[in-house]
Coordinates of C-alpha atoms and ligand atoms in Angstrom, one line a residue:
X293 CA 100.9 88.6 110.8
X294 CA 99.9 85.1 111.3
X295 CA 99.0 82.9 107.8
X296 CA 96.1 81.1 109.1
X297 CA 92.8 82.8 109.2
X298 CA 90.6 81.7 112.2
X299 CA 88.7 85.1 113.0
X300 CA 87.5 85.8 110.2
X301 CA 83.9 83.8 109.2
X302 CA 81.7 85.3 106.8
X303 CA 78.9 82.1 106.8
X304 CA 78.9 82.8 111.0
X305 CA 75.3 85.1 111.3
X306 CA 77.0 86.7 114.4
X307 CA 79.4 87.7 112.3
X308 CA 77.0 88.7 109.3
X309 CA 75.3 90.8 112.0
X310 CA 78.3 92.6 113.2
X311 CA 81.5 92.1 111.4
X312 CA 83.4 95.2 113.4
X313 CA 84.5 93.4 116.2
X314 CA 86.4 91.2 114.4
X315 CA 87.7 93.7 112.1
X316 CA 89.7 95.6 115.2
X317 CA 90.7 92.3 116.1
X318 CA 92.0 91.5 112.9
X319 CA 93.6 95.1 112.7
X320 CA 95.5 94.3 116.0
X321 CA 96.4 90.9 115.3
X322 CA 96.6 89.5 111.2
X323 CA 95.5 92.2 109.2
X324 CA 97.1 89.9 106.2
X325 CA 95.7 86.4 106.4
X326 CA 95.3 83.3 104.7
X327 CA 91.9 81.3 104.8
X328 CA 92.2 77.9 103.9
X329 CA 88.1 77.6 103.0
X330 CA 88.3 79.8 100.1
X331 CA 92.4 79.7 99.2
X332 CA 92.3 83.0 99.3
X333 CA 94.6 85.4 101.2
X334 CA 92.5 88.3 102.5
X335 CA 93.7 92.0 103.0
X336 CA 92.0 94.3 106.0
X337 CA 94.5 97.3 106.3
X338 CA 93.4 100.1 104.2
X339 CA 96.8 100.8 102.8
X340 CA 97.0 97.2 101.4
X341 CA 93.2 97.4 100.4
X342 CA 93.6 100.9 98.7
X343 CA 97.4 100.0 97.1
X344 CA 96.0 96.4 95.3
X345 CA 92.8 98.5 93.8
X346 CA 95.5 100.8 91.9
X347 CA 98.1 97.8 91.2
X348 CA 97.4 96.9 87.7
X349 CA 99.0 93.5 88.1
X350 CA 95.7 92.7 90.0
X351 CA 92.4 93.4 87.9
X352 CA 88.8 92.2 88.0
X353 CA 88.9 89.6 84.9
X354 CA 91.7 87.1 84.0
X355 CA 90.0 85.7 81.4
X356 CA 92.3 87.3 78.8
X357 CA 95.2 86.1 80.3
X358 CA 94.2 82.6 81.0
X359 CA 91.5 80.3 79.6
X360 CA 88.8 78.2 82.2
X361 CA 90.5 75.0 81.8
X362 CA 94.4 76.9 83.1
X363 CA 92.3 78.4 86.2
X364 CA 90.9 74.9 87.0
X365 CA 87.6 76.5 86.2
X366 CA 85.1 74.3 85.3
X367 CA 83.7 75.0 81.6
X368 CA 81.4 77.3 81.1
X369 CA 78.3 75.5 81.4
X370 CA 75.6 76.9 78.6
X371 CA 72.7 77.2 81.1
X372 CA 74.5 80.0 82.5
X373 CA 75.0 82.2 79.0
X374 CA 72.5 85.0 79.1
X375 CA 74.1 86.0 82.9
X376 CA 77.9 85.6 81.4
X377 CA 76.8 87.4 78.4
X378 CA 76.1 90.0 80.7
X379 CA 79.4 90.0 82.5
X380 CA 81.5 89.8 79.5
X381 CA 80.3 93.1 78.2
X382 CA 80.5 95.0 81.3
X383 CA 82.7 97.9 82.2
X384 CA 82.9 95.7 85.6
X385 CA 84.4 92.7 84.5
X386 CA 87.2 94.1 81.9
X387 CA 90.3 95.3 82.7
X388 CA 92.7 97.5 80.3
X389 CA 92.5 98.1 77.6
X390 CA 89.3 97.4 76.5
X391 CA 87.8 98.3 80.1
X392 CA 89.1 102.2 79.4
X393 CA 87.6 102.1 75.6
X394 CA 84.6 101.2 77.3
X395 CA 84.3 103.4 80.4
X396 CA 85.5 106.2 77.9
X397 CA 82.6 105.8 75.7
X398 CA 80.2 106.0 78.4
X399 CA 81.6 108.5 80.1
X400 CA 80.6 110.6 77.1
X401 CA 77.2 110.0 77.6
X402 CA 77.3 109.6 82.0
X403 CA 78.7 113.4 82.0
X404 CA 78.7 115.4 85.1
X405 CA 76.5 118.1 83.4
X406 CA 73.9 115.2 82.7
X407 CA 74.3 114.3 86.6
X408 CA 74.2 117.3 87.6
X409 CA 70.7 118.3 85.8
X410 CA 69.1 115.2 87.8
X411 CA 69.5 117.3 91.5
X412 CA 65.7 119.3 91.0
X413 CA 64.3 115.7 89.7
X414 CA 66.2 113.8 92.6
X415 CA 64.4 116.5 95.6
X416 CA 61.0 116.5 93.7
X417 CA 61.1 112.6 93.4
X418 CA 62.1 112.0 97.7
X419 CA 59.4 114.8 98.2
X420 CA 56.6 113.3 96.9
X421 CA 57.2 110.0 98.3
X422 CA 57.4 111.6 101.6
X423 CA 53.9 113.9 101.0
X424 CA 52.0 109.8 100.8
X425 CA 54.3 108.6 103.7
X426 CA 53.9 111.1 106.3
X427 CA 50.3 111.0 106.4
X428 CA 50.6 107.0 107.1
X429 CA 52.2 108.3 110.2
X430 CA 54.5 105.0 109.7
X431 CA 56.7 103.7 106.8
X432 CA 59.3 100.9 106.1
X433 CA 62.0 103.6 105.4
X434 CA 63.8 100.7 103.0
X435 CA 60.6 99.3 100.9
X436 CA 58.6 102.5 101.0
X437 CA 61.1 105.0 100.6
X438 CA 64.6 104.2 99.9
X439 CA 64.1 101.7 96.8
X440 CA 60.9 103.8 95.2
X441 CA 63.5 106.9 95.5
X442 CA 66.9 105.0 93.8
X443 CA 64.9 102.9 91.5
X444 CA 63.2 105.9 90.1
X445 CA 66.1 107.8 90.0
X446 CA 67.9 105.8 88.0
X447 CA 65.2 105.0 85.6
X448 CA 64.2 108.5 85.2
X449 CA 68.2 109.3 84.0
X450 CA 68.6 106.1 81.8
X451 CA 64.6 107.1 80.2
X452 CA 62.9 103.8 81.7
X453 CA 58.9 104.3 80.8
X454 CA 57.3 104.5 84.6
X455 CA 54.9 101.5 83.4
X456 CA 58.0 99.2 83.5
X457 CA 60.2 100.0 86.4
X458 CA 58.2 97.8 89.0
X459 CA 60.3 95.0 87.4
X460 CA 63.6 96.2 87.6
X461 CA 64.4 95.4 91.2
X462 CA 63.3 92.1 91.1
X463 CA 65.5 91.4 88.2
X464 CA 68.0 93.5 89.5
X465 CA 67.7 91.3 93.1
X466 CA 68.0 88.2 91.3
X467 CA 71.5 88.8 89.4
X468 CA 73.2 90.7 92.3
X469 CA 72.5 87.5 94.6
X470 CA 75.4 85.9 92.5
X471 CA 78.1 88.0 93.8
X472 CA 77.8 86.7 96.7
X473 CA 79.8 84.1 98.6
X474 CA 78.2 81.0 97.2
X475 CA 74.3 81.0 96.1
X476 CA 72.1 78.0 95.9
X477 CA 70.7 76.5 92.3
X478 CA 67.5 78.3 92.8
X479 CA 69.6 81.5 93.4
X480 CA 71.7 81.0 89.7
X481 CA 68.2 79.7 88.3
X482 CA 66.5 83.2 89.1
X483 CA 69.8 85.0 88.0
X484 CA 70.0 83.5 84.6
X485 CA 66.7 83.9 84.2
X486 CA 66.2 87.4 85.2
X487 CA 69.4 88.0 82.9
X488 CA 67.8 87.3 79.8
X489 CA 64.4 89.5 80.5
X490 CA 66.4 92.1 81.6
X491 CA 68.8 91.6 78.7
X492 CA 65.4 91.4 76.2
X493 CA 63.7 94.6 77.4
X494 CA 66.6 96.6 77.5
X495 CA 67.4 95.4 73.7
X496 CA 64.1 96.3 72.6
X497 CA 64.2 99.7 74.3
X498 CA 67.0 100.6 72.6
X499 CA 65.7 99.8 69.3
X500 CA 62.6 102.1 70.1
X501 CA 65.3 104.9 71.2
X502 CA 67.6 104.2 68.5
X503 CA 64.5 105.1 66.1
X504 CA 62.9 107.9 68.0
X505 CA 65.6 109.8 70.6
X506 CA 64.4 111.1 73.2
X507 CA 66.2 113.1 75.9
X508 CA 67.6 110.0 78.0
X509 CA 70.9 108.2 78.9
X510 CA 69.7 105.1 77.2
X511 CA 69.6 107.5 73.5
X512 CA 72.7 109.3 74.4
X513 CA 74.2 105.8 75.3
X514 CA 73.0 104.4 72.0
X515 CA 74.4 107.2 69.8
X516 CA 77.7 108.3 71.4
X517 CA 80.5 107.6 69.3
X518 CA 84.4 108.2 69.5
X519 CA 86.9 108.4 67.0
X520 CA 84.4 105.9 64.5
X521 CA 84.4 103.9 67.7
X522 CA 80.6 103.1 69.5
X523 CA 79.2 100.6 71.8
X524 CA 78.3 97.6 70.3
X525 CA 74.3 96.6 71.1
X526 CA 75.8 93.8 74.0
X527 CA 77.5 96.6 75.5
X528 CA 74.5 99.0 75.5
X529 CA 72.6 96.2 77.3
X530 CA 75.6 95.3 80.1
X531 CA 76.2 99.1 80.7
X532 CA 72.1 99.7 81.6
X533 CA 72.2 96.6 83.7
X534 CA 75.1 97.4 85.3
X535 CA 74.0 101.1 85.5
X536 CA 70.4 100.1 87.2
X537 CA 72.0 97.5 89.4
X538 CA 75.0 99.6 90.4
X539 CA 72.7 102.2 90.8
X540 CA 70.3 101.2 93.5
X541 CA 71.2 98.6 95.7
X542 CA 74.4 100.2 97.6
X543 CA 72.7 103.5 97.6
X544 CA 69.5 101.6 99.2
X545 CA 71.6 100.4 101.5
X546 CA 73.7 103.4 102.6
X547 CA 70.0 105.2 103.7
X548 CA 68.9 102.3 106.1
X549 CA 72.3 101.5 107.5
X550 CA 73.1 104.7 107.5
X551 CA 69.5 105.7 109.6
X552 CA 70.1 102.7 111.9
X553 CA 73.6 103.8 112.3
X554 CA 72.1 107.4 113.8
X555 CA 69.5 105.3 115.8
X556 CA 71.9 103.6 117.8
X557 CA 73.9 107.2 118.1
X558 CA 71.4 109.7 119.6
X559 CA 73.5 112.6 120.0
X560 CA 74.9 112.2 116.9
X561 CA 71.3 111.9 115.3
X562 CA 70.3 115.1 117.2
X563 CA 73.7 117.4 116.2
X564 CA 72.7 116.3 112.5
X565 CA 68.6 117.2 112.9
X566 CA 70.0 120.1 114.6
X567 CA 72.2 121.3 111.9
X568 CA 71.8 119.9 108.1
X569 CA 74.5 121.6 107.1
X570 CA 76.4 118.8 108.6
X571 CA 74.8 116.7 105.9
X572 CA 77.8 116.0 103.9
X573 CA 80.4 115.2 106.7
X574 CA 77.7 113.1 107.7
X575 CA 76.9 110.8 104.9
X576 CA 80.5 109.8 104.3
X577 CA 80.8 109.1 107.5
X578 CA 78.1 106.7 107.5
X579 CA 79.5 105.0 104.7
X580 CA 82.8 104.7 106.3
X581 CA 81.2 103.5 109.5
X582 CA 79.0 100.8 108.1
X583 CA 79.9 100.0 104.7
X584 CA 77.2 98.8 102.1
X585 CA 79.9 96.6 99.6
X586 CA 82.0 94.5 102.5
X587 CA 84.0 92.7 100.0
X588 CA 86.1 92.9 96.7
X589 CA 87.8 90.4 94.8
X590 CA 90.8 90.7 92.7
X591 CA 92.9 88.3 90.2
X592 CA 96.5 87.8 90.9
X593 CA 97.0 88.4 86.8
X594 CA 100.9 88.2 87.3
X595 CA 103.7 85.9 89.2
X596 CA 104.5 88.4 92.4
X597 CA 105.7 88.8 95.6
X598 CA 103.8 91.3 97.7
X599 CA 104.1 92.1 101.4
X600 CA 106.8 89.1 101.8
X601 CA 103.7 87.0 100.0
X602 CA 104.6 84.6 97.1
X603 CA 101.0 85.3 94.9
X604 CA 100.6 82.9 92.0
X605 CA 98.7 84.0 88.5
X606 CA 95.7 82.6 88.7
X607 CA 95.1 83.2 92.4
X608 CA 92.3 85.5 93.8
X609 CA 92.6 87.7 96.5
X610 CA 89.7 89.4 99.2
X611 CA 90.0 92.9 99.6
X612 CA 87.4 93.9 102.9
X613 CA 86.4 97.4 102.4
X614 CA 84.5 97.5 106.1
X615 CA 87.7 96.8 107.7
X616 CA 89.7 99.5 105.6
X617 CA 87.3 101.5 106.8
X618 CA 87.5 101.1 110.1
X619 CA 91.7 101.0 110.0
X620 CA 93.2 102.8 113.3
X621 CA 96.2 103.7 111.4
X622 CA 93.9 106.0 108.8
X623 CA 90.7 106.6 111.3
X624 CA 91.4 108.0 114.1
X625 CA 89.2 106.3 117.0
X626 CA 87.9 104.1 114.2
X627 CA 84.6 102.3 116.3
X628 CA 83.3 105.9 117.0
X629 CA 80.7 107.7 115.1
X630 CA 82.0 111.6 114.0
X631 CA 79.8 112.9 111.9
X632 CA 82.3 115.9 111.4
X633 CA 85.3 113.6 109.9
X634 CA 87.0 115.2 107.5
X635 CA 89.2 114.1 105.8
X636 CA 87.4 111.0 105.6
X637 CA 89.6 108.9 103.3
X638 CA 86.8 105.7 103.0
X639 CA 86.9 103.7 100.6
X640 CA 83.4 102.9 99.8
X641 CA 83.6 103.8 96.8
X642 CA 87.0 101.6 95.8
X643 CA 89.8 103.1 93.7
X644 CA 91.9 102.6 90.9
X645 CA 90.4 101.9 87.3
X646 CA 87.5 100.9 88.7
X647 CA 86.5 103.5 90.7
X648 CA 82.2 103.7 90.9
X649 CA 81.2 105.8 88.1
X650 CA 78.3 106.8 89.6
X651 CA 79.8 108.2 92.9
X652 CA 78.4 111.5 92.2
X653 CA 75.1 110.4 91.5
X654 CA 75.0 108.4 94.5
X655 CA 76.1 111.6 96.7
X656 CA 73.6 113.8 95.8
X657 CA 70.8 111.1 95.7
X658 CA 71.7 111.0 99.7
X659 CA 72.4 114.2 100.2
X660 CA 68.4 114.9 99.2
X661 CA 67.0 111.7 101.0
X662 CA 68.6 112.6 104.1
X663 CA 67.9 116.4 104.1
X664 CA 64.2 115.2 103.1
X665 CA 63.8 112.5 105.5
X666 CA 65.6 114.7 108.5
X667 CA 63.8 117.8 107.6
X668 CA 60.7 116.8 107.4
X669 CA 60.1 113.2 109.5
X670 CA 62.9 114.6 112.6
X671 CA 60.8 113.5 115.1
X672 CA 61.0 109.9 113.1
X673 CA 61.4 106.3 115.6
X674 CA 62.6 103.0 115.6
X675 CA 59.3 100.4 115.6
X676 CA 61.6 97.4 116.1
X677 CA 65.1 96.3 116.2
X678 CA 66.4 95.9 112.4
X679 CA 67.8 93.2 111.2
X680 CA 70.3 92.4 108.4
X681 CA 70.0 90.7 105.4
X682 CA 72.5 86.9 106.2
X683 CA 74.3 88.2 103.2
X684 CA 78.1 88.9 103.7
X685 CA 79.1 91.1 100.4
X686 CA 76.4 93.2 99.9
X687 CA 75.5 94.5 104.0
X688 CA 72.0 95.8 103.9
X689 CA 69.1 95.7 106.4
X690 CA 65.7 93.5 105.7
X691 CA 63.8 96.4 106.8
X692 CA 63.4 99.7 108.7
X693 CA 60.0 100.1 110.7
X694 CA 59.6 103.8 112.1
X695 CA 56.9 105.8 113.0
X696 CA 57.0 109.3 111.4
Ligands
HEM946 C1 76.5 104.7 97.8 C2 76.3 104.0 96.7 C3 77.4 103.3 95.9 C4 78.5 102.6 96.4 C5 78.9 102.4 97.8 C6 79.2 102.1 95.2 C7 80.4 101.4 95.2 C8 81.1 101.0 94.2 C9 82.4 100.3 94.2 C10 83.1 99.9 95.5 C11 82.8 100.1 92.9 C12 84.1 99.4 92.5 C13 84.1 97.9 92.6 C14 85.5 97.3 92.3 O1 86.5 98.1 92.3 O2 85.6 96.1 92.2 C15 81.7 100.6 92.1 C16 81.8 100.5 90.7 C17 80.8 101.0 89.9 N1 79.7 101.7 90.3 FE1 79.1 102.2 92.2 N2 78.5 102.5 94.1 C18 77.4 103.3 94.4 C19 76.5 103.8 93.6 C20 76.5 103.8 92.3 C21 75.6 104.5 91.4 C22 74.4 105.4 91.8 C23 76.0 104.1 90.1 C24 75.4 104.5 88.8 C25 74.3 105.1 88.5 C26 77.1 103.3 90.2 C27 77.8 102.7 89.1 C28 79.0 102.0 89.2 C29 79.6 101.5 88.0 C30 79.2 101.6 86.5 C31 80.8 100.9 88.4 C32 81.8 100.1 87.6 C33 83.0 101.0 87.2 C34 84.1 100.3 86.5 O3 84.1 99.0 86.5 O4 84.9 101.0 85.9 N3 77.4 103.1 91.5 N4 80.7 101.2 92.8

């Protein structure tokens, strides 16, 4: 282990463009280390990555152990309100116990039979967008198919009326720029701004639902109720947001990087045409091989020593999910592309507490855009080179030009 971190550089675009190479270096040489830029130390194994997403004395929030002013945190300036307001409801940003009163009440309403009854809806929905594509003879696989298809999933389970959902991404766009490393004044501008429409419609739809249910998760959000216990109308709001931000952007992501993940792989593109069965191995394989959410950050929320490290309350830590995911000591021959893997222990997804809700949601929405887009666009090709977005957190391409 050495402390000081030199490899890793997440404002460096060769390193936004490819971040692997650095990862099997930092798995051979400091998969601990300490970067003096951020203060933070970072963790790249995926034992350590995997073992501090269970360890409860690391959480998401430490704002109920510690106020602003013991963090060193400057206070909360008011500008920024409608976006905290957001956080502070959210599933997301709690830990326990109010995070498990909250993910319990949902869960009531986000049930696997609910999820389930989307997979006819999901097919139908990556159809019809291909029935306009393929005539085009050419699509952006990202703007013309891969958004249309998560964004109307998800609005179609949470009951969003079709008139509105052309506004969701931007708004959604806007507030996930902030979890990034470092965002300009314009960036928290939009963010705080698109908080408080998003926050305003979704209020309002509620009301309309509250008075007239319809069969939707928004209703079932809005009247589920445990033990006298219900979620307040803030918490309505944060869950949908969370819900329709959650809900799109990795999965968006996963479908190109995944697509130009088989691109650069031809063999591995043609064994998978050749044989959809495959389909499953395959997309968590592409998720393991380039992952959509590089990076997690936790709260040191107690005094500790771990792996010889003294870690201070108050501290944050990074946890980087690509280079879990490529670990040689859990993926064997972790650089090359198997579409068979299994197991395939990724960690995508995270673990622990906070463990995506919507993972099942997320795996049958790819399992019916890839059969769709394989099926029936197989002798599909690259128009140009992608390129990825200079973002380091959320790892997502600007577009995908193929001929169909
Ligand atoms: C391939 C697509 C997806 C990926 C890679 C992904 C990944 C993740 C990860 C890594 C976390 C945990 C973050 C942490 O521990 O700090 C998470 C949490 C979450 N995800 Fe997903 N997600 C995906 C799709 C979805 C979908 C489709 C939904 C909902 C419809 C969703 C809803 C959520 C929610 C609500 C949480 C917060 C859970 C909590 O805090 O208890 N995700 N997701």
């Amino acid at each position: 282990m050495i402390p000081n971190n030199t490899l890793f550089q997440p404002n460096d675009p060769a390193f936004l463009s490819d971040p692997y190479p650095v990862y099997a270096q930092l798995h051979q040489q400091s998969p601990i280390f300490y970067d003096e830029a951020s203060d933070m130390w970072y963790f790249a194994s995926h034992r350590d990555v995997d073992a501090i997403l269970r360890d409860r004395r690391f959480g998401r929030s430490i704002l109920h152990l510690l106020s602003r002013e013991e963090l060193d945190m400057p206070p909360e300036n008011p500008a920024y309100e409608p976006f905290e307001k957001l956080g502070r409801h959210s599933m997301f940003d709690m830990e326990p116990p109010e995070h498990t009163r909250l993910r319990s009440l949902v869960h009531k309403a986000f049930t696997p039979r609910r999820i389930q009854a989307m997979q006819a809806t999901i097919e139908a929905i990556a159809n019809d967008l291909l029935d306009q594509l393929i005539p085009q003879g050419e699509m952006d696989v990202l703007a013309d198919f891969a958004v249309p298809l998560s964004v109307t999933v998800i609005s179609a389970l949470l009951g969003i009326p079709d008139a509105d959902r052309a506004q969701l991404r931007p708004w959604s766009n806007a507030i996930v720029k902030m979890y990034e490393l470092g965002h300009t004044p314009q960036q928290a501008e939009a963010a705080i701004q698109a908080s408080q429409e998003f926050a305003d419609y979704l209020k309002d739809l509620a009301r309309q639902r509250m008075a007239d249910p319809q069969d939707d998760l928004i209703t079932a959000l809005a009247m589920i109720e445990e033990e006298g216990d219900r979620l307040t109308e803030d918490e309505m709001v944060s869950t949908c947001v969370l819900l329709l931000n959650a809900g799109h952007e990795a999965t968006v992501n996963v479908i190109g990087n995944g697509l130009r993940t088989l691109f650069a792989h031809p063999d591995a593109f043609d064994q998978l045409k050749g044989d959809l069965a495959l389909v499953d191995t395959a997309i968590e394989e592409l998720m393991r091989f380039d992952t959509p959410l590089q990076l997690f950050k936790r709260w040191v929320l107690h005094d500790m020593e771990y792996q010889g490290i003294a870690l201070k309350q108050g501290m944050r830590v990074g946890l980087l999910f690509g280079a879990a995911n490529r670990d040689p000591h859990v993926f064997a021959n972790p650089d090359a592309l198997d579409l068979t893997r299994s197991p395939n222990p990724h960690i995508s997804f995270g673990g622990g507490v906070h463990f995506c809700l919507g993972a099942p949601l997320a795996r049958m929405e790819l399992r019916s855009a890839y059969r769709a887009l394989l099926g029936r666009c197989s002798t599909m090709q690259l128009q140009e080179e992608p390129r990825y977005h200079p973002t380091y957190v959320i790892r997502g391409l600007e577009s995908l030009s193929v001929s169909i």
